[in-house]
Short mmCIF file of C-alpha atoms in Angstrom, two decimals:
data_model
loop_
_atom_site.label_atom_id
_atom_site.label_comp_id
_atom_site.label_asym_id
_atom_site.label_seq_id
_atom_site.Cartn_x
_atom_site.Cartn_y
_atom_site.Cartn_z
CA MET J 1 -22.35 12.07 -53.19
CA ALA J 2 -21.90 13.61 -49.73
CA ARG J 3 -19.01 14.18 -47.39
CA PHE J 4 -19.10 12.76 -43.89
CA GLU J 5 -16.88 14.35 -41.24
CA PHE J 6 -15.79 11.85 -38.61
CA ARG J 7 -15.01 13.90 -35.50
CA LEU J 8 -12.77 12.71 -32.68
CA PRO J 9 -15.18 11.62 -29.92
CA ASP J 10 -14.80 12.20 -26.19
CA ILE J 11 -12.60 9.23 -25.25
CA GLY J 12 -12.08 9.90 -21.59
CA GLU J 13 -13.06 12.20 -18.75
CA GLY J 14 -11.01 15.36 -18.76
CA ILE J 15 -9.24 14.52 -22.05
CA ALA J 16 -8.85 17.58 -24.27
CA GLU J 17 -6.83 16.09 -27.11
CA ALA J 18 -5.34 12.83 -28.35
CA GLU J 19 -2.23 11.97 -30.31
CA ILE J 20 -2.29 10.16 -33.65
CA VAL J 21 -0.07 7.12 -33.14
CA ALA J 22 -1.04 5.20 -36.29
CA TRP J 23 -3.05 5.67 -39.48
CA HIS J 24 -4.61 2.56 -40.99
CA VAL J 25 -5.94 4.35 -44.07
CA LYS J 26 -4.73 6.98 -46.51
CA VAL J 27 -6.38 9.50 -48.79
CA GLY J 28 -8.05 7.69 -51.68
CA ASP J 29 -8.65 4.45 -49.78
CA THR J 30 -12.09 2.88 -49.86
CA VAL J 31 -13.28 2.00 -46.37
CA THR J 32 -16.11 -0.12 -45.08
CA GLU J 33 -18.27 0.46 -42.06
CA ASP J 34 -16.44 -0.42 -38.82
CA GLN J 35 -13.08 -0.49 -40.59
CA GLN J 36 -10.23 0.72 -38.39
CA LEU J 37 -9.13 4.24 -39.32
CA ALA J 38 -6.54 5.27 -36.73
CA ASP J 39 -5.09 4.64 -33.27
CA MET J 40 -5.37 7.62 -30.92
CA MET J 41 -3.44 7.89 -27.67
CA THR J 42 -4.24 9.88 -24.55
CA ASP J 43 -2.45 10.03 -21.22
CA LYS J 44 -4.46 7.01 -20.10
CA ALA J 45 -5.19 4.77 -23.05
CA THR J 46 -4.86 4.05 -26.75
CA VAL J 47 -8.16 3.84 -28.62
CA GLU J 48 -8.90 2.35 -32.03
CA MET J 49 -11.05 4.66 -34.17
CA GLU J 50 -13.45 2.86 -36.53
CA SER J 51 -15.39 4.28 -39.44
CA PRO J 52 -19.14 4.58 -38.85
CA VAL J 53 -19.75 4.74 -42.61
CA ALA J 54 -18.53 3.25 -45.88
CA GLY J 55 -16.96 5.41 -48.55
CA THR J 56 -13.72 6.94 -49.82
CA VAL J 57 -11.22 8.80 -47.63
CA VAL J 58 -10.73 12.34 -48.93
CA SER J 59 -8.72 13.93 -46.10
CA LEU J 60 -6.96 13.13 -42.83
CA ALA J 61 -6.46 15.43 -39.85
CA GLY J 62 -2.67 15.21 -39.66
CA GLU J 63 0.39 13.04 -39.49
CA VAL J 64 1.45 10.45 -36.95
CA GLY J 65 2.55 12.29 -33.83
CA ASP J 66 0.14 15.22 -34.25
CA GLN J 67 -2.27 16.17 -31.48
CA VAL J 68 -5.97 16.37 -32.42
CA PRO J 69 -8.48 18.22 -30.17
CA ILE J 70 -11.57 16.35 -29.02
CA GLY J 71 -14.51 17.19 -31.29
CA SER J 72 -12.41 18.24 -34.28
CA THR J 73 -12.55 16.49 -37.64
CA LEU J 74 -10.29 13.43 -37.80
CA VAL J 75 -11.25 11.95 -41.18
CA VAL J 76 -13.45 13.16 -44.03
CA ILE J 77 -15.14 10.37 -46.00
CA GLU J 78 -17.03 10.73 -49.26
CA VAL J 79 -20.16 8.60 -49.15
CA GLU J 80 -23.03 7.68 -51.44
CA GLY J 81 -26.19 9.70 -50.74
CA ASP J 82 -26.88 11.59 -47.52
CA VAL J 83 -25.56 10.41 -44.17
CA ALA J 84 -26.84 11.51 -40.78
CA GLU J 85 -24.28 12.57 -38.21
CA PRO J 86 -23.88 9.79 -35.62
CA SER J 87 -24.09 10.51 -31.92
CA PRO J 88 -20.73 10.85 -30.17
CA VAL J 89 -19.12 7.55 -29.29
CA THR J 90 -18.52 7.29 -25.58
CA ASP J 91 -19.54 3.75 -24.63
CA GLU J 92 -16.49 1.82 -23.46
CA ASP J 93 -17.85 -1.26 -25.20
CA ASP J 94 -17.52 0.60 -28.49
CA LEU J 95 -14.03 1.83 -27.77
CA ARG J 96 -11.35 -0.81 -27.53
CA ALA J 97 -9.07 1.08 -25.19
CA GLU J 98 -5.65 -0.21 -24.34
CA ASN J 99 -3.19 1.08 -21.75
CA PRO J 100 0.00 2.62 -23.03
CA GLY J 101 2.36 0.56 -21.09
CA VAL J 102 5.30 2.82 -18.57
CA ALA J 103 3.96 3.92 -18.70
CA ASP J 104 1.65 4.15 -19.65
CA ALA J 105 4.64 5.82 -20.68
CA GLU J 106 4.24 4.16 -23.30
CA GLY J 107 3.77 5.08 -30.03
CA GLU J 108 3.19 1.71 -29.67
CA THR J 109 0.76 0.00 -27.34
CA SER J 110 0.78 -3.29 -25.56
CA THR J 111 -2.68 -4.60 -26.51
CA TYR J 112 -2.34 -7.65 -28.71
CA GLU J 113 -3.90 -7.65 -32.12
CA THR J 114 -4.89 -10.77 -34.02
CA GLU J 115 -4.21 -11.69 -37.59
CA SER J 116 -6.13 -14.38 -39.43
CA PRO J 117 -3.96 -16.74 -41.44
CA SER J 118 -4.01 -16.06 -45.15
CA PRO J 119 -4.54 -18.91 -47.59
CA LEU J 120 -1.48 -17.55 -49.37
CA ARG J 121 0.67 -17.46 -46.24
CA GLY J 122 4.13 -18.59 -47.19
CA GLU J 123 3.25 -18.12 -50.89
CA GLY J 124 3.38 -15.08 -53.07
CA ARG J 125 5.23 -12.95 -50.51
CA GLY J 126 8.43 -14.60 -51.43
CA PRO J 127 11.60 -14.64 -49.36
CA LEU J 128 12.37 -11.64 -47.20
CA ALA J 129 14.28 -9.67 -49.80
CA ARG J 130 16.03 -6.55 -48.47
CA ALA J 131 18.00 -3.77 -50.09
CA SER J 132 21.62 -3.18 -49.12
CA GLY J 133 22.67 0.05 -47.43
CA ASN J 134 23.82 1.62 -50.70
CA GLY J 135 20.37 1.25 -52.21
CA GLU J 136 21.33 -1.47 -54.70
CA GLY J 137 19.15 -4.55 -54.78
CA ASP J 138 20.60 -7.76 -53.38
CA SER J 139 19.72 -10.32 -55.99
CA ALA J 140 21.10 -13.14 -53.88
CA SER J 141 18.38 -12.60 -51.31
CA ALA J 142 15.59 -12.31 -53.86
CA ALA J 143 15.10 -16.05 -54.31
CA PRO J 144 15.54 -19.18 -52.21
CA THR J 145 19.09 -20.49 -52.21
CA PRO J 146 20.54 -23.69 -50.79
CA SER J 147 21.92 -23.41 -47.28
CA HIS J 148 25.67 -23.02 -47.13
CA PRO J 149 27.38 -25.69 -45.02
CA SER J 150 28.84 -23.04 -42.73
CA GLU J 151 25.48 -21.39 -42.06
CA PRO J 152 23.24 -22.51 -39.16
CA SER J 153 20.46 -24.82 -40.15
CA ALA J 154 16.92 -23.51 -40.15
CA PRO J 155 14.66 -24.32 -37.18
CA PRO J 156 11.81 -26.76 -37.63
CA PRO J 157 8.53 -25.39 -38.93
CA PRO J 158 6.64 -23.38 -36.32
CA PRO J 159 3.84 -25.13 -34.47
CA THR J 160 0.26 -24.25 -35.25
CA ARG J 161 -1.00 -21.69 -32.72
CA GLY J 162 -4.68 -21.78 -33.57
CA GLU J 163 -6.69 -19.51 -35.80
CA VAL J 164 -5.02 -16.26 -34.72
CA ILE J 165 -1.49 -14.99 -34.18
CA LEU J 166 -0.94 -12.78 -31.15
CA ALA J 167 1.65 -10.01 -31.21
CA SER J 168 1.94 -6.47 -29.90
CA PRO J 169 1.66 -3.61 -32.40
CA ALA J 170 5.41 -2.96 -31.94
CA VAL J 171 6.27 -6.54 -32.89
CA ARG J 172 3.72 -6.54 -35.71
CA GLN J 173 5.11 -3.29 -37.17
CA ARG J 174 8.68 -4.56 -36.95
CA ALA J 175 7.72 -7.77 -38.72
CA LYS J 176 5.95 -5.74 -41.40
CA ASP J 177 8.99 -3.51 -41.90
CA LEU J 178 11.21 -6.57 -42.26
CA GLY J 179 8.76 -8.38 -44.52
CA ILE J 180 8.38 -11.26 -42.08
CA ASP J 181 5.25 -13.37 -42.16
CA LEU J 182 4.32 -13.85 -38.48
CA GLY J 183 2.86 -17.24 -39.35
CA LEU J 184 6.39 -18.48 -40.05
CA VAL J 185 7.89 -17.31 -36.77
CA LYS J 186 8.38 -19.97 -34.14
CA THR J 187 7.53 -19.05 -30.54
CA ASP J 188 7.45 -20.99 -27.28
CA GLY J 189 4.67 -18.83 -25.83
CA ASP J 190 1.20 -17.77 -26.82
CA ARG J 191 2.33 -14.74 -28.80
CA VAL J 192 5.22 -13.59 -30.97
CA ARG J 193 7.77 -11.41 -29.20
CA HIS J 194 10.78 -9.37 -30.31
CA ALA J 195 13.05 -12.21 -29.17
CA ASP J 196 11.23 -14.57 -31.55
CA LEU J 197 11.83 -12.16 -34.44
CA ASP J 198 15.49 -11.94 -33.41
CA ALA J 199 15.78 -15.73 -33.49
CA PHE J 200 14.01 -15.83 -36.86
CA LEU J 201 16.50 -13.32 -38.29
CA ARG J 202 19.47 -15.04 -36.68
CA TYR J 203 18.74 -18.56 -37.89
CA GLY J 204 16.88 -17.80 -41.09
CA SER J 205 13.34 -18.57 -42.18
CA GLY J 206 14.11 -21.70 -44.12
CA GLN J 207 12.87 -19.98 -47.29
CA GLY J 208 16.00 -18.32 -48.52
CA TYR J 209 16.27 -15.53 -45.99
CA HIS J 210 19.74 -14.86 -44.60
CA ALA J 211 20.41 -12.41 -41.81
CA PRO J 212 22.63 -9.54 -42.94
CA HIS J 213 26.29 -9.79 -42.02
CA ALA J 214 27.39 -7.58 -39.16
CA SER J 215 29.82 -5.76 -41.42
CA ARG J 216 27.19 -4.83 -44.00
CA ALA J 217 26.34 -1.13 -43.97
CA ARG J 218 22.73 -0.13 -43.65
CA ALA J 219 20.90 3.03 -44.58
CA ASP J 220 20.21 5.57 -41.85
CA GLU J 221 16.71 5.35 -40.45
CA ALA J 222 14.72 8.29 -39.07
CA ILE J 223 12.29 7.25 -36.32
CA LYS J 224 9.68 9.76 -35.26
CA VAL J 225 9.29 9.92 -31.48
CA ILE J 226 5.56 9.47 -30.94
CA GLY J 227 3.01 7.92 -28.65
CA MET J 228 4.29 6.19 -25.54
CA ARG J 229 7.93 6.84 -26.39
CA ARG J 230 7.16 10.55 -26.60
CA ARG J 231 5.38 10.37 -23.23
CA ILE J 232 8.47 8.77 -21.71
CA ALA J 233 10.71 11.38 -23.30
CA GLU J 234 8.56 14.24 -22.01
CA ASN J 235 8.33 12.80 -18.49
CA MET J 236 12.05 12.09 -18.23
CA ALA J 237 12.99 15.50 -19.62
CA ALA J 238 10.64 17.22 -17.14
CA SER J 239 12.09 15.20 -14.27
CA LYS J 240 15.69 16.10 -15.10
CA ARG J 241 14.77 19.70 -15.90
CA HIS J 242 12.93 20.35 -12.64
CA ILE J 243 14.64 18.02 -10.16
CA PRO J 244 18.27 18.37 -9.02
CA HIS J 245 19.09 14.67 -8.72
CA PHE J 246 21.75 13.09 -6.57
CA THR J 247 22.46 9.37 -6.32
CA TYR J 248 23.88 7.43 -3.39
CA VAL J 249 25.11 3.82 -3.80
CA ASP J 250 25.99 1.30 -1.10
CA GLU J 251 26.96 -2.37 -1.06
CA ILE J 252 24.74 -4.87 0.75
CA ASP J 253 25.56 -8.46 1.72
CA VAL J 254 22.42 -10.41 0.80
CA THR J 255 23.83 -13.88 1.51
CA ALA J 256 21.49 -14.51 4.44
CA LEU J 257 18.56 -12.97 2.57
CA GLU J 258 19.12 -15.26 -0.40
CA GLU J 259 19.34 -18.29 1.88
CA MET J 260 16.06 -17.32 3.53
CA ARG J 261 14.45 -16.74 0.14
CA ALA J 262 15.51 -20.25 -0.97
CA ASP J 263 14.01 -21.73 2.21
CA LEU J 264 10.75 -19.83 1.72
CA ASN J 265 10.49 -20.99 -1.88
CA ALA J 266 11.18 -24.59 -0.90
CA ASN J 267 8.19 -24.48 1.45
CA ARG J 268 5.87 -22.17 -0.47
CA GLY J 269 3.32 -24.82 -1.46
CA ALA J 270 0.85 -23.31 -3.94
CA ARG J 271 2.01 -19.77 -3.29
CA PRO J 272 3.98 -17.82 -5.94
CA LYS J 273 7.74 -18.14 -6.15
CA LEU J 274 9.58 -15.35 -4.39
CA THR J 275 12.10 -13.15 -6.16
CA MET J 276 14.25 -10.59 -4.40
CA LEU J 277 11.77 -7.78 -5.12
CA PRO J 278 9.00 -8.66 -2.60
CA LEU J 279 11.59 -8.94 0.19
CA LEU J 280 13.11 -5.61 -0.80
CA ILE J 281 9.67 -3.99 -0.78
CA VAL J 282 9.00 -5.29 2.74
CA ALA J 283 12.32 -3.77 3.85
CA ILE J 284 11.44 -0.47 2.17
CA CYS J 285 8.04 -0.33 3.85
CA ARG J 286 9.53 -1.11 7.28
CA SER J 287 12.26 1.53 7.00
CA LEU J 288 10.29 4.42 5.45
CA PRO J 289 8.39 5.49 8.62
CA GLU J 290 11.69 6.70 10.10
CA PHE J 291 12.37 8.75 6.95
CA PRO J 292 8.96 10.12 5.90
CA MET J 293 10.47 12.78 3.65
CA LEU J 294 11.47 10.02 1.20
CA ASN J 295 7.93 8.66 0.92
CA ALA J 296 6.51 11.87 -0.44
CA ARG J 297 5.34 13.91 -3.42
CA TYR J 298 6.59 17.43 -4.07
CA ASP J 299 4.34 20.05 -5.67
CA ASP J 300 7.06 22.48 -6.67
CA GLU J 301 4.60 25.06 -8.01
CA ALA J 302 2.77 25.26 -4.67
CA GLY J 303 5.96 24.70 -2.68
CA VAL J 304 4.36 21.87 -0.70
CA VAL J 305 5.76 18.43 0.16
CA THR J 306 3.07 15.87 1.02
CA ARG J 307 4.52 13.09 3.15
CA SER J 308 2.40 10.01 2.64
CA GLY J 309 1.24 7.87 5.55
CA ARG J 310 0.94 4.89 3.21
CA VAL J 311 3.35 3.35 0.73
CA HIS J 312 2.00 3.38 -2.82
CA LEU J 313 5.01 1.81 -4.47
CA GLY J 314 5.69 2.33 -8.17
CA MET J 315 7.23 -0.67 -9.90
CA ALA J 316 9.04 0.13 -13.13
CA ALA J 317 8.22 -2.55 -15.72
CA GLN J 318 9.57 -2.94 -19.24
CA THR J 319 7.08 -3.72 -22.00
CA ASP J 320 7.25 -4.03 -25.77
CA ALA J 321 5.93 -0.48 -25.98
CA GLY J 322 8.34 1.00 -23.45
CA LEU J 323 8.71 1.58 -19.74
CA THR J 324 5.58 1.68 -17.59
CA VAL J 325 5.18 2.15 -13.83
CA PRO J 326 2.22 0.31 -12.30
CA VAL J 327 1.63 1.08 -8.62
CA ILE J 328 1.26 -1.39 -5.75
CA ARG J 329 -1.33 0.28 -3.50
CA ASP J 330 -0.82 0.09 0.28
CA ALA J 331 2.29 -2.02 -0.06
CA GLN J 332 2.89 -1.63 3.70
CA ASP J 333 -0.15 -3.84 4.42
CA LYS J 334 0.94 -6.78 2.24
CA ASN J 335 3.14 -9.73 3.17
CA VAL J 336 5.82 -11.15 0.87
CA TRP J 337 3.45 -13.64 -0.76
CA GLN J 338 0.79 -11.02 -1.43
CA LEU J 339 3.46 -8.72 -2.84
CA ALA J 340 4.77 -11.49 -5.10
CA SER J 341 1.26 -12.10 -6.46
CA GLU J 342 0.62 -8.39 -6.99
CA ILE J 343 3.98 -7.89 -8.71
CA SER J 344 3.24 -10.76 -11.10
CA ARG J 345 -0.29 -9.55 -11.79
CA LEU J 346 0.71 -5.95 -12.48
CA ALA J 347 3.70 -6.94 -14.62
CA GLU J 348 1.53 -9.18 -16.80
CA ALA J 349 -1.17 -6.52 -17.07
CA ALA J 350 1.48 -3.99 -18.12
CA ARG J 351 2.88 -6.30 -20.80
CA ALA J 352 -0.63 -7.03 -22.07
CA GLY J 353 -1.64 -3.35 -22.03
CA LYS J 354 -4.48 -4.04 -19.59
CA LEU J 355 -3.54 -1.82 -16.64
CA LYS J 356 -6.47 0.05 -15.15
CA SER J 357 -6.32 3.79 -14.57
CA ASP J 358 -6.16 3.35 -10.78
CA GLU J 359 -3.17 1.04 -11.19
CA MET J 360 -1.11 3.81 -12.76
CA GLY J 361 0.01 7.05 -11.14
CA GLY J 362 -0.30 8.26 -7.58
CA GLY J 363 2.87 6.52 -6.39
CA THR J 364 4.82 7.82 -3.40
CA ILE J 365 8.17 6.10 -4.13
CA THR J 366 9.38 3.88 -6.96
CA VAL J 367 11.61 0.81 -7.31
CA THR J 368 13.33 0.13 -10.62
CA SER J 369 15.31 -3.04 -11.25
CA LEU J 370 17.01 -4.52 -14.29
CA GLY J 371 17.14 -7.95 -12.65
CA PRO J 372 20.14 -10.01 -13.81
CA LEU J 373 21.13 -7.13 -16.14
CA GLY J 374 21.42 -4.80 -13.14
CA GLY J 375 25.07 -3.93 -13.61
CA ILE J 376 27.35 -2.50 -10.94
CA ALA J 377 25.41 0.67 -10.17
CA THR J 378 22.57 2.72 -11.60
CA THR J 379 21.56 6.37 -11.40
CA PRO J 380 17.76 6.06 -11.79
CA VAL J 381 15.66 9.06 -12.80
CA ILE J 382 13.00 10.12 -10.28
CA ASN J 383 9.38 9.52 -11.23
CA ARG J 384 8.13 13.10 -10.76
CA PRO J 385 6.47 14.35 -8.52
CA GLU J 386 7.93 11.69 -6.22
CA VAL J 387 11.18 12.60 -4.48
CA ALA J 388 13.05 9.27 -4.44
CA ILE J 389 13.60 6.14 -6.51
CA ILE J 390 15.44 2.99 -5.43
CA GLY J 391 17.42 0.78 -7.81
CA PRO J 392 18.74 -2.63 -6.72
CA ASN J 393 21.56 -3.91 -8.90
CA LYS J 394 22.80 -7.34 -9.87
CA ILE J 395 23.74 -9.83 -7.15
CA VAL J 396 27.31 -11.14 -7.55
CA GLU J 397 29.38 -13.62 -5.58
CA ARG J 398 32.70 -12.35 -4.28
CA PRO J 399 35.16 -13.27 -1.52
CA VAL J 400 34.88 -11.14 1.61
CA PHE J 401 36.86 -10.94 4.82
CA HIS J 402 35.25 -11.99 8.11
CA GLY J 403 38.01 -11.43 10.62
CA ASP J 404 40.89 -13.57 9.44
CA ASP J 405 38.66 -15.78 7.31
CA ILE J 406 37.79 -15.34 3.66
CA LEU J 407 34.23 -16.35 2.88
CA ARG J 408 32.04 -16.48 -0.21
CA ALA J 409 29.30 -13.83 -0.09
CA LYS J 410 26.46 -12.65 -2.31
CA LEU J 411 26.73 -8.89 -2.68
CA MET J 412 24.38 -6.37 -4.24
CA ASN J 413 24.84 -2.67 -4.81
CA LEU J 414 21.76 -0.59 -4.10
CA SER J 415 21.23 2.88 -5.59
CA ILE J 416 18.89 5.62 -4.47
CA SER J 417 18.28 8.86 -6.38
CA CYS J 418 16.71 11.73 -4.45
CA ASP J 419 15.36 15.23 -5.07
CA HIS J 420 18.01 17.44 -3.47
CA ARG J 421 15.49 20.25 -3.02
CA VAL J 422 13.80 18.33 -0.21
CA VAL J 423 16.15 15.44 0.65
CA ASP J 424 19.72 15.89 1.91
CA GLY J 425 22.55 13.48 1.23
CA TRP J 426 22.81 12.61 4.94
CA ASP J 427 19.15 11.56 5.01
CA ALA J 428 19.55 9.39 1.90
CA ALA J 429 22.68 7.69 3.24
CA SER J 430 21.08 7.14 6.66
CA TYR J 431 18.00 5.64 5.07
CA VAL J 432 20.05 3.21 2.98
CA GLN J 433 21.97 2.16 6.11
CA LEU J 434 18.66 1.28 7.79
CA LEU J 435 17.51 -0.52 4.64
CA LYS J 436 20.83 -2.38 4.65
CA LYS J 437 20.24 -3.48 8.23
CA TYR J 438 16.92 -5.08 7.32
CA LEU J 439 18.33 -6.80 4.23
CA GLU J 440 21.46 -8.10 5.92
CA THR J 441 19.48 -9.34 8.95
CA PRO J 442 16.40 -10.67 7.16
CA VAL J 443 14.73 -12.08 10.26
CA LEU J 444 13.89 -8.45 11.10
CA LEU J 445 11.59 -8.37 8.06
CA PHE J 446 9.20 -10.72 9.88
CA ALA J 447 9.68 -9.45 13.43
CA ASP J 448 7.00 -7.30 15.08
#
């Protein structure tokens, strides 16, 4: 018998260490060649580590959340006979890297894993039995029971989705924790999402599972902050620690803008459907040249503000793994249709964990929007080292006075947070007034 030390390979230029975001083996497990051992996360990607040998795991480098230096021992495996040390793995084809999504920031990753259906799927696992908050077993949920007349009926059996089931690691882990067989979860798309799990829990699986009552107490749960969530936490803490934020909010009448957007969509042909965001980005790009200090990056250690001559616009996007900020390069050179296509492409790449390194970072100003959940006002946190972030809020219809007349108008509050070390309140307010002019007179967006 011999012991093989699997060392963490060089998984990216300039990467000194990687974080353990998931172990797929434990001490004492027997592993086969190419079996997945762990998921390691860097600032740029999450990489699946596979065993180059078969044997028995005798030690692991640390716990989930620990940082492991490149070149140090990750796993020790006891093997039969002598084993030669393999050359370091650096070929991208041998490393299935996935982007941490906002953000890269971004524990869990957004690359979708596949799971082959088991011949015992729906059998042997039994109903989704769960313990009550006081630790006593709930015998009523341990076996299938007839549906109560007052309970919602179960949905029809899920459609067959082919030989594999797509789901993000976050969704897969949640399903595992709940004891849910993903093959039983109905979805309208090509992969299972959190919303599908929510619907499964809400309406029952049809095999005796009943969602817990809202009044039922549950045990406390300790969640370790790791991976992408830890990156987000570190970035946000650094931003608030270093940057004295201030937020300015103004109300904008977007009635005319919404009418123009409807007209553009009605005549778009094969082009993508326009949301408010591409029009807002055009307005941002047109107004920034008069306020160059807002389109900038601040190196506070060197004491230098670099005012960018181009608009590399960060677009905050929510993914299953957390918030990520892909960047639209040279947004000032794109028209509304090109922006709409780029927004859609980057958002899908972020959700799928397929953002490229040059599509993340290097932004000069960021837009963050919660869409229909936008609320009345937001106080967005600046994406350091940028100096400003813009947050459009929800559009609402309200009566407004026009002289002696009362008219129906579509109104939207718009927030901007700025770094008070380099941007004054007067500048932020003046910039928003110019932005307001473009949005309330949308023909100016297309005027030379």
